[in-house]
Structure formats: C-alpha cells, structure tokens
Short mmCIF file of C-alpha atoms in Angstrom, two decimals:
data_model
loop_
_atom_site.label_atom_id
_atom_site.label_comp_id
_atom_site.label_asym_id
_atom_site.label_seq_id
_atom_site.Cartn_x
_atom_site.Cartn_y
_atom_site.Cartn_z
CA UNK A 1010 0.00 0.00 0.00
CA UNK A 1011 1.31 3.49 -0.95
CA UNK A 1012 2.57 5.69 1.87
CA UNK A 1013 0.62 8.99 2.06
CA UNK A 1014 3.88 10.90 2.34
CA UNK A 1015 4.71 9.78 -1.20
CA UNK A 1016 1.47 11.11 -2.72
CA UNK A 1017 2.46 14.80 -3.20
CA UNK A 1018 5.61 13.87 -5.12
CA UNK A 1019 3.70 11.33 -7.15
CA UNK A 1020 0.91 13.82 -7.86
CA UNK A 1021 3.48 16.44 -8.87
CA UNK A 1022 5.08 14.07 -11.37
CA UNK A 1023 1.65 13.20 -12.78
CA UNK A 1024 0.78 16.87 -13.22
CA UNK A 1025 4.12 17.53 -14.88
CA UNK A 1026 3.62 14.62 -17.26
CA UNK A 1027 0.15 15.88 -18.17
CA UNK A 1028 1.40 19.42 -18.78
CA UNK A 1029 4.30 18.29 -20.93
CA UNK A 1030 2.11 15.99 -23.03
CA UNK A 1031 -0.17 18.82 -24.21
CA UNK A 1032 0.39 21.04 -27.24
CA UNK A 1033 0.06 24.10 -25.02
CA UNK A 1034 3.39 25.13 -23.52
CA UNK A 1035 3.30 25.80 -19.76
CA UNK A 1036 5.64 28.30 -18.15
CA UNK A 1037 6.22 30.15 -14.89
CA UNK A 1038 8.13 33.37 -14.16
CA UNK A 1039 9.19 34.51 -10.70
CA UNK A 1040 8.02 38.14 -10.42
CA UNK A 1041 10.81 39.39 -8.13
CA UNK A 1042 13.69 38.04 -10.20
CA UNK A 1043 11.95 38.12 -13.60
CA UNK A 1044 13.49 34.70 -14.22
CA UNK A 1045 11.83 31.65 -15.74
CA UNK A 1046 11.16 29.12 -12.99
CA UNK A 1047 9.91 26.66 -15.59
CA UNK A 1048 9.05 26.31 -19.27
CA UNK A 1049 7.72 23.16 -20.92
CA UNK A 1050 10.01 21.13 -23.17
CA UNK A 1051 7.47 21.55 -26.02
CA UNK A 1052 8.99 25.01 -26.57
CA UNK A 1053 11.93 23.48 -28.44
CA UNK A 1054 9.70 21.70 -30.96
CA UNK A 1055 7.74 24.90 -31.59
CA UNK A 1056 10.45 27.58 -31.64
CA UNK A 1057 13.74 25.68 -31.77
CA UNK A 1058 15.09 27.19 -28.54
CA UNK A 1059 15.91 24.73 -25.74
CA UNK A 1060 14.10 25.13 -22.40
CA UNK A 1061 17.45 25.92 -20.79
CA UNK A 1062 17.87 28.97 -23.03
CA UNK A 1063 14.78 30.64 -21.52
CA UNK A 1064 16.42 32.26 -18.53
CA UNK A 1065 14.60 35.57 -18.06
CA UNK A 1066 11.87 37.82 -19.45
CA UNK A 1067 14.62 39.40 -21.57
CA UNK A 1068 14.81 36.16 -23.57
CA UNK A 1069 11.04 36.28 -24.04
CA UNK A 1070 11.05 39.94 -25.12
CA UNK A 1071 13.98 39.74 -27.53
CA UNK A 1072 12.56 36.63 -29.23
CA UNK A 1073 9.63 38.61 -30.53
CA UNK A 1074 8.91 40.37 -33.81
CA UNK A 1075 10.12 44.02 -33.61
CA UNK A 1076 6.66 45.29 -34.65
CA UNK A 1077 5.06 43.44 -31.72
CA UNK A 1078 7.73 43.76 -29.06
CA UNK A 1079 7.01 47.28 -27.77
CA UNK A 1080 3.28 47.10 -27.24
CA UNK A 1081 3.21 43.46 -26.08
CA UNK A 1082 5.87 43.99 -23.41
CA UNK A 1083 4.29 47.25 -22.20
CA UNK A 1084 0.81 45.72 -22.12
CA UNK A 1085 1.84 42.52 -20.31
CA UNK A 1086 3.96 44.37 -17.73
CA UNK A 1087 1.17 46.87 -17.01
CA UNK A 1088 -1.46 44.15 -16.64
CA UNK A 1089 0.83 42.04 -14.45
CA UNK A 1090 1.64 44.96 -12.14
CA UNK A 1091 -2.09 45.54 -11.74
CA UNK A 1092 -2.63 41.86 -10.95
CA UNK A 1093 -4.89 41.38 -13.98
CA UNK A 1094 -4.95 38.07 -15.87
CA UNK A 1095 -4.47 38.74 -19.57
CA UNK A 1096 -3.53 37.36 -22.96
CA UNK A 1097 -1.62 38.63 -25.98
CA UNK A 1098 -1.07 37.49 -29.57
CA UNK A 1099 2.34 38.13 -31.10
CA UNK A 1100 4.95 36.71 -33.46
CA UNK A 1101 7.70 34.77 -31.71
CA UNK A 1102 11.10 34.30 -33.31
CA UNK A 1103 12.04 30.74 -34.27
CA UNK A 1104 15.69 29.85 -33.83
CA UNK A 1105 16.08 29.47 -37.62
CA UNK A 1106 14.86 33.05 -38.23
CA UNK A 1107 11.18 32.81 -39.17
CA UNK A 1108 8.28 33.84 -36.95
CA UNK A 1109 5.49 31.80 -35.34
CA UNK A 1110 2.21 33.30 -34.15
CA UNK A 1111 1.80 32.73 -30.40
CA UNK A 1112 -1.04 33.38 -27.99
CA UNK A 1113 0.20 33.84 -24.42
CA UNK A 1114 -2.46 33.35 -21.73
CA UNK A 1115 -1.22 34.70 -18.39
CA UNK A 1116 -2.45 34.20 -14.81
CA UNK A 1117 -1.08 36.55 -12.15
CA UNK A 1118 -0.38 34.67 -8.90
CA UNK A 1119 -0.36 36.60 -5.58
CA UNK A 1120 1.05 35.76 -2.16
CA UNK A 1121 -0.84 35.87 1.16
CA UNK A 1122 -0.26 39.64 1.36
CA UNK A 1123 -1.78 40.28 -2.05
CA UNK A 1124 1.55 41.04 -3.71
CA UNK A 1125 2.34 39.69 -7.18
CA UNK A 1126 4.40 36.56 -6.69
CA UNK A 1127 4.59 34.86 -10.07
CA UNK A 1128 3.24 34.79 -13.58
CA UNK A 1129 1.93 31.43 -14.74
CA UNK A 1130 0.74 30.81 -18.24
CA UNK A 1131 0.47 28.83 -21.43
CA UNK A 1132 1.77 29.53 -24.91
CA UNK A 1133 -0.39 28.34 -27.81
CA UNK A 1134 0.63 28.03 -31.45
CA UNK A 1135 -2.03 29.98 -33.38
CA UNK A 1136 -0.21 30.16 -36.74
CA UNK A 1137 -2.87 28.29 -38.70
CA UNK A 1138 -5.64 30.34 -37.13
CA UNK A 1139 -3.83 33.56 -38.06
CA UNK A 1140 -3.34 32.38 -41.63
CA UNK A 1141 -7.06 31.69 -41.89
CA UNK A 1142 -7.90 35.06 -40.32
CA UNK A 1143 -5.59 36.87 -42.72
CA UNK A 1144 -7.17 35.13 -45.71
CA UNK A 1145 -10.65 36.07 -44.49
CA UNK A 1146 -9.55 39.67 -43.85
CA UNK A 1147 -7.97 39.86 -47.30
CA UNK A 1148 -11.13 38.47 -48.93
CA UNK A 1149 -13.38 40.83 -47.00
CA UNK A 1150 -11.12 43.72 -47.87
CA UNK A 1151 -11.23 42.84 -51.56
CA UNK A 1152 -15.03 42.51 -51.59
CA UNK A 1153 -15.42 45.79 -49.75
CA UNK A 1154 -13.06 47.55 -52.13
CA UNK A 1155 -15.26 46.61 -55.06
CA UNK A 1156 -18.14 48.51 -53.39
CA UNK A 1157 -16.13 51.28 -51.74
CA UNK A 1158 -13.38 51.88 -54.25
CA UNK A 1159 -12.10 55.21 -55.47
CA UNK A 1160 -12.98 55.21 -59.15
CA UNK A 1161 -9.73 56.83 -60.29
CA UNK A 1162 -6.97 55.30 -58.18
CA UNK A 1163 -8.48 51.92 -57.27
CA UNK A 1164 -7.79 52.31 -53.53
CA UNK A 1165 -10.59 52.64 -50.97
CA UNK A 1166 -12.68 55.81 -51.04
CA UNK A 1167 -13.51 58.21 -48.20
CA UNK A 1168 -16.72 56.39 -47.32
CA UNK A 1169 -14.88 53.11 -46.90
CA UNK A 1170 -12.15 54.84 -44.91
CA UNK A 1171 -14.68 56.25 -42.43
CA UNK A 1172 -16.23 52.80 -41.92
CA UNK A 1173 -12.90 50.97 -41.63
CA UNK A 1174 -11.34 53.48 -39.23
CA UNK A 1175 -14.39 53.48 -36.96
CA UNK A 1176 -14.29 49.68 -36.69
CA UNK A 1177 -10.51 49.61 -36.23
CA UNK A 1178 -10.71 52.27 -33.53
CA UNK A 1179 -13.25 50.26 -31.53
CA UNK A 1180 -11.12 47.11 -31.91
CA UNK A 1181 -8.09 49.02 -30.60
CA UNK A 1182 -10.08 50.29 -27.60
CA UNK A 1183 -11.43 46.81 -26.83
CA UNK A 1184 -8.08 45.01 -27.20
CA UNK A 1185 -5.90 47.87 -25.93
CA UNK A 1186 -3.67 47.73 -29.00
CA UNK A 1187 -1.89 50.58 -30.77
CA UNK A 1188 -3.36 52.19 -33.88
CA UNK A 1189 -1.35 54.34 -36.28
CA UNK A 1190 -2.59 56.67 -39.02
CA UNK A 1191 -0.65 58.42 -41.79
CA UNK A 1192 -2.09 61.42 -43.63
CA UNK A 1193 -0.29 62.10 -46.91
CA UNK A 1194 -0.60 65.07 -49.25
CA UNK A 1195 0.97 65.53 -52.69
CA UNK A 1196 3.06 68.70 -52.57
CA UNK A 1197 2.04 71.53 -54.91
CA UNK A 1198 -0.41 69.34 -56.80
CA UNK A 1199 -2.38 72.30 -58.19
CA UNK A 1200 0.81 73.50 -59.86
CA UNK A 1201 1.34 69.99 -61.23
CA UNK A 1202 -2.09 70.07 -62.88
CA UNK A 1203 -1.46 73.58 -64.19
CA UNK A 1204 1.84 72.52 -65.78
CA UNK A 1205 1.03 69.03 -66.99
CA UNK A 1206 -2.75 69.04 -67.39
CA UNK A 1207 -5.48 67.20 -65.52
CA UNK A 1208 -5.13 63.96 -67.48
CA UNK A 1209 -1.49 63.73 -66.45
CA UNK A 1210 -2.57 64.71 -62.94
CA UNK A 1211 -4.93 61.73 -62.87
CA UNK A 1212 -2.07 59.44 -63.92
CA UNK A 1213 0.05 60.92 -61.13
CA UNK A 1214 -2.66 60.13 -58.57
CA UNK A 1215 -2.84 56.54 -59.82
CA UNK A 1216 0.93 56.13 -59.49
CA UNK A 1217 0.92 57.60 -55.98
CA UNK A 1218 -1.82 55.15 -54.95
CA UNK A 1219 0.30 52.23 -56.21
CA UNK A 1220 3.32 53.57 -54.31
CA UNK A 1221 1.36 53.69 -51.06
CA UNK A 1222 -0.08 50.20 -51.59
CA UNK A 1223 3.46 48.96 -52.13
CA UNK A 1224 4.65 50.58 -48.91
CA UNK A 1225 1.86 49.24 -46.65
CA UNK A 1226 1.75 45.56 -47.56
CA UNK A 1227 0.27 43.68 -44.58
CA UNK A 1228 -3.21 42.27 -45.14
CA UNK A 1229 -4.59 44.45 -42.35
CA UNK A 1230 -2.99 47.69 -43.63
CA UNK A 1231 -5.48 50.03 -45.26
CA UNK A 1232 -4.89 52.69 -47.93
CA UNK A 1233 -7.57 55.17 -49.02
CA UNK A 1234 -7.94 58.35 -50.98
CA UNK A 1235 -8.87 60.94 -48.38
CA UNK A 1236 -9.92 63.55 -50.89
CA UNK A 1237 -8.37 65.45 -53.80
CA UNK A 1238 -4.61 64.93 -53.60
CA UNK A 1239 -4.70 63.59 -50.01
CA UNK A 1240 -4.35 59.93 -49.06
CA UNK A 1241 -4.52 58.12 -45.73
CA UNK A 1242 -2.97 54.89 -44.45
CA UNK A 1243 -4.47 53.13 -41.42
CA UNK A 1244 -2.12 50.72 -39.63
CA UNK A 1245 -3.83 48.54 -36.97
CA UNK A 1246 -1.66 47.04 -34.22
CA UNK A 1247 1.27 49.25 -35.22
CA UNK A 1248 3.55 51.14 -32.83
CA UNK A 1249 5.14 54.57 -33.55
CA UNK A 1250 8.47 53.15 -34.72
CA UNK A 1251 6.85 50.80 -37.24
CA UNK A 1252 4.52 53.57 -38.47
CA UNK A 1253 7.47 55.89 -39.04
CA UNK A 1254 9.25 53.17 -41.03
CA UNK A 1255 6.22 52.83 -43.31
CA UNK A 1256 6.10 56.61 -43.79
CA UNK A 1257 9.79 56.57 -44.73
CA UNK A 1258 9.10 53.68 -47.09
CA UNK A 1259 6.44 55.81 -48.83
CA UNK A 1260 9.07 58.48 -49.50
CA UNK A 1261 11.62 55.93 -50.69
CA UNK A 1262 9.20 54.20 -53.07
CA UNK A 1263 7.99 57.52 -54.49
CA UNK A 1264 11.57 58.67 -55.09
CA UNK A 1265 12.17 55.56 -57.19
CA UNK A 1266 9.23 56.55 -59.42
CA UNK A 1267 11.03 59.78 -60.44
CA UNK A 1268 7.82 61.62 -61.39
CA UNK A 1269 8.90 64.99 -62.76
CA UNK A 1270 7.28 68.13 -61.29
CA UNK A 1271 8.69 71.46 -62.41
CA UNK A 1272 6.29 73.42 -60.23
CA UNK A 1273 7.23 71.79 -56.92
CA UNK A 1274 9.00 74.20 -54.56
CA UNK A 1275 10.36 71.27 -52.53
CA UNK A 1276 11.91 69.32 -55.43
CA UNK A 1277 11.92 68.83 -59.17
CA UNK A 1278 10.02 65.60 -58.54
CA UNK A 1279 6.59 64.81 -57.13
CA UNK A 1280 6.90 64.58 -53.32
CA UNK A 1281 4.69 63.87 -50.32
CA UNK A 1282 4.23 65.59 -46.99
CA UNK A 1283 3.21 63.13 -44.26
CA UNK A 1284 1.72 63.47 -40.79
CA UNK A 1285 1.98 60.42 -38.52
CA UNK A 1286 0.09 59.60 -35.32
CA UNK A 1287 -0.14 56.60 -33.01
CA UNK A 1288 -2.49 55.99 -30.11
CA UNK A 1289 -3.58 53.14 -27.88
CA UNK A 1290 -7.05 54.54 -27.35
CA UNK A 1291 -9.03 54.40 -24.13
CA UNK A 1292 -12.81 54.58 -24.06
CA UNK A 1293 -12.81 58.29 -23.30
CA UNK A 1294 -10.47 59.16 -26.18
CA UNK A 1295 -11.87 60.87 -29.27
CA UNK A 1296 -11.25 59.56 -32.77
CA UNK A 1297 -11.97 63.03 -34.16
CA UNK A 1298 -9.36 64.59 -31.87
CA UNK A 1299 -6.81 61.97 -32.85
CA UNK A 1300 -7.36 62.61 -36.57
CA UNK A 1301 -7.11 66.32 -35.88
CA UNK A 1302 -3.71 65.75 -34.29
CA UNK A 1303 -2.47 63.78 -37.31
CA UNK A 1304 -3.82 66.47 -39.63
CA UNK A 1305 -1.96 69.11 -37.61
CA UNK A 1306 1.26 67.17 -38.11
CA UNK A 1307 0.60 67.06 -41.85
CA UNK A 1308 0.15 70.84 -41.75
CA UNK A 1309 3.45 71.15 -39.89
CA UNK A 1310 5.19 69.06 -42.56
CA UNK A 1311 3.84 71.46 -45.20
CA UNK A 1312 4.81 74.51 -43.14
CA UNK A 1313 8.36 73.22 -42.60
CA UNK A 1314 9.02 73.06 -46.33
CA UNK A 1315 7.15 69.98 -47.63
CA UNK A 1316 8.61 66.61 -48.65
CA UNK A 1317 8.99 65.59 -45.04
CA UNK A 1318 7.47 63.51 -42.24
CA UNK A 1319 6.24 64.91 -38.94
CA UNK A 1320 5.50 62.40 -36.20
CA UNK A 1321 5.41 62.70 -32.40
#
C-alpha cells in the first residue's frame, strides 16, 4: 500500500507529465527576479530554442517580432503589475529566423499579502488560425473595395475609410492595441495640374496610390484616398516606430518613381508631406481629436518646407 507521504511527489510528477504531453506550452516566471522558474520542453519543438535557453523575461522579449515587441511587453507588464490576468497574440522568433504566431495566456499569482508573486501561463501556437484570419480579412477587404473603391486610383474611397477606421478604432479600444494613421498630401499638386494638365494629374494620382499600396503591404494595412490629392494609411496594431518606417518607405518608393514636377517648390520631382500619429485609445479618447492631431502634423510638414514627415 502506498505511503501517504509519497502522494504529493507522485501527484506532482503526474501533473508535470500531463502538462508536458499537451500542445500548449506551460511556463512560470518569478516576479521578483523576472526569471523563468519553468518552461515546458514543447517550446523546443515549436520555436527551436531549448528550455534551458529561456532564462529571463529578456529572452522572451527579444525573441519577438520588432513590430510586436514594444506594445506586447508594455501591455503585459502593465497588466501584471495591476494583478490582472491577460492574454496577448504576437509573433515569436524561431531559432532558424522565421516567426510563429503565439497566444500567451497569463495568470497573475499573488502571495498571502496580495503582492504579485509569479506569472503562470500557457503559450499556444495559433499560426494556422492567423493564416485563416488573414485570408478572411484579405477576402473581406477585396469585396469591400469593389463597393467602396475610389474610381480613379483603385484604392478605398472616403466612405470606406470612415467605416474601416471606426471599426478599427473600436477594436483598438477593446483590445488595448496601438493604432497608427498616416495622412499624406501631394506637394504643390495644383501647380502639377497647371503645368502638366489634368489627365497627367490623374495618372500621377494613380501612381501615388500604387506607391502607397506597395509601402503598406500587410493584409490588415489600409490605404484610401482621403480627398483630392490627399491619401490616408491606417495601420492597426502598429507602434510609432513601425509607423514611421512605413512613412519613410512611402518616401523611398515615391523617389524611385522619379515623377517629374517642375512646379514643386520642394523638389523637381513629385513629393509627399506626411503626418503620422499613433495611439492606444481608451474609451474616453476621441477619434476626431486623434485625426485632428495627425492632420496638424501634416500641416506642420507642409509649413516646414514639404517633402517631409512629422510624427510625435
């Protein structure tokens, strides 16, 4: 007959066997030291890194896609400090260099005094789910564009922009994720039309639209004609650094086009002024105020001499 004193150890080994036989990857972090107390051996099969290589939260943070790292770390730390259980989706770096979509579900454990003692959670591989979601988003986006497309440039029109931004804003509020917006204006476009004619001006607008589509390439990125010679790019789940990179990419791609513009005070080529804004909106934040801020930055870019980017 089994001695009762042996039961806890036996139970512990049973629990460990059960945890390590699931596809979910269990882990535990000591809050005071920020060190991994445990991570399941399944992590090596999923990401290529051995369990022994997961020493601290620094290993977790650095093995994350740069576009996700900032907001995920800030969000998880803030929630953990507040003692709030939470979850986050992000792209984790595989040892061979590609990325795997992960969902981290985190429970905040407290001691008898109510202080945060440890973080305990599970990592789930959600790569296939994300692929399906991205396909659905891409299909929905394509269908919507047929109904809400700008007739000249082929990108979304202002009506579609208003609908998309409103939905994206509410998603960002609900999920507490960053949202970035770029407002872009073709410099001295009236002079371009005066010099080259309106037909050539229409061709210029079409080429600009293609440039912007080529700069914002994720399935969830959204490009629209805001009106006249103004365009807008909406970047869900995008932090300030990533948004600035996309704005810079817009300038770089347009420069490659080498569209001549003799009436441009900023250059002999067609150029863009860009205002950039990022927000992780709370329920009391105003979408109108946020757009007003981005528009003000676009105005500042114009005022400073055009062909430039103004962000925070």
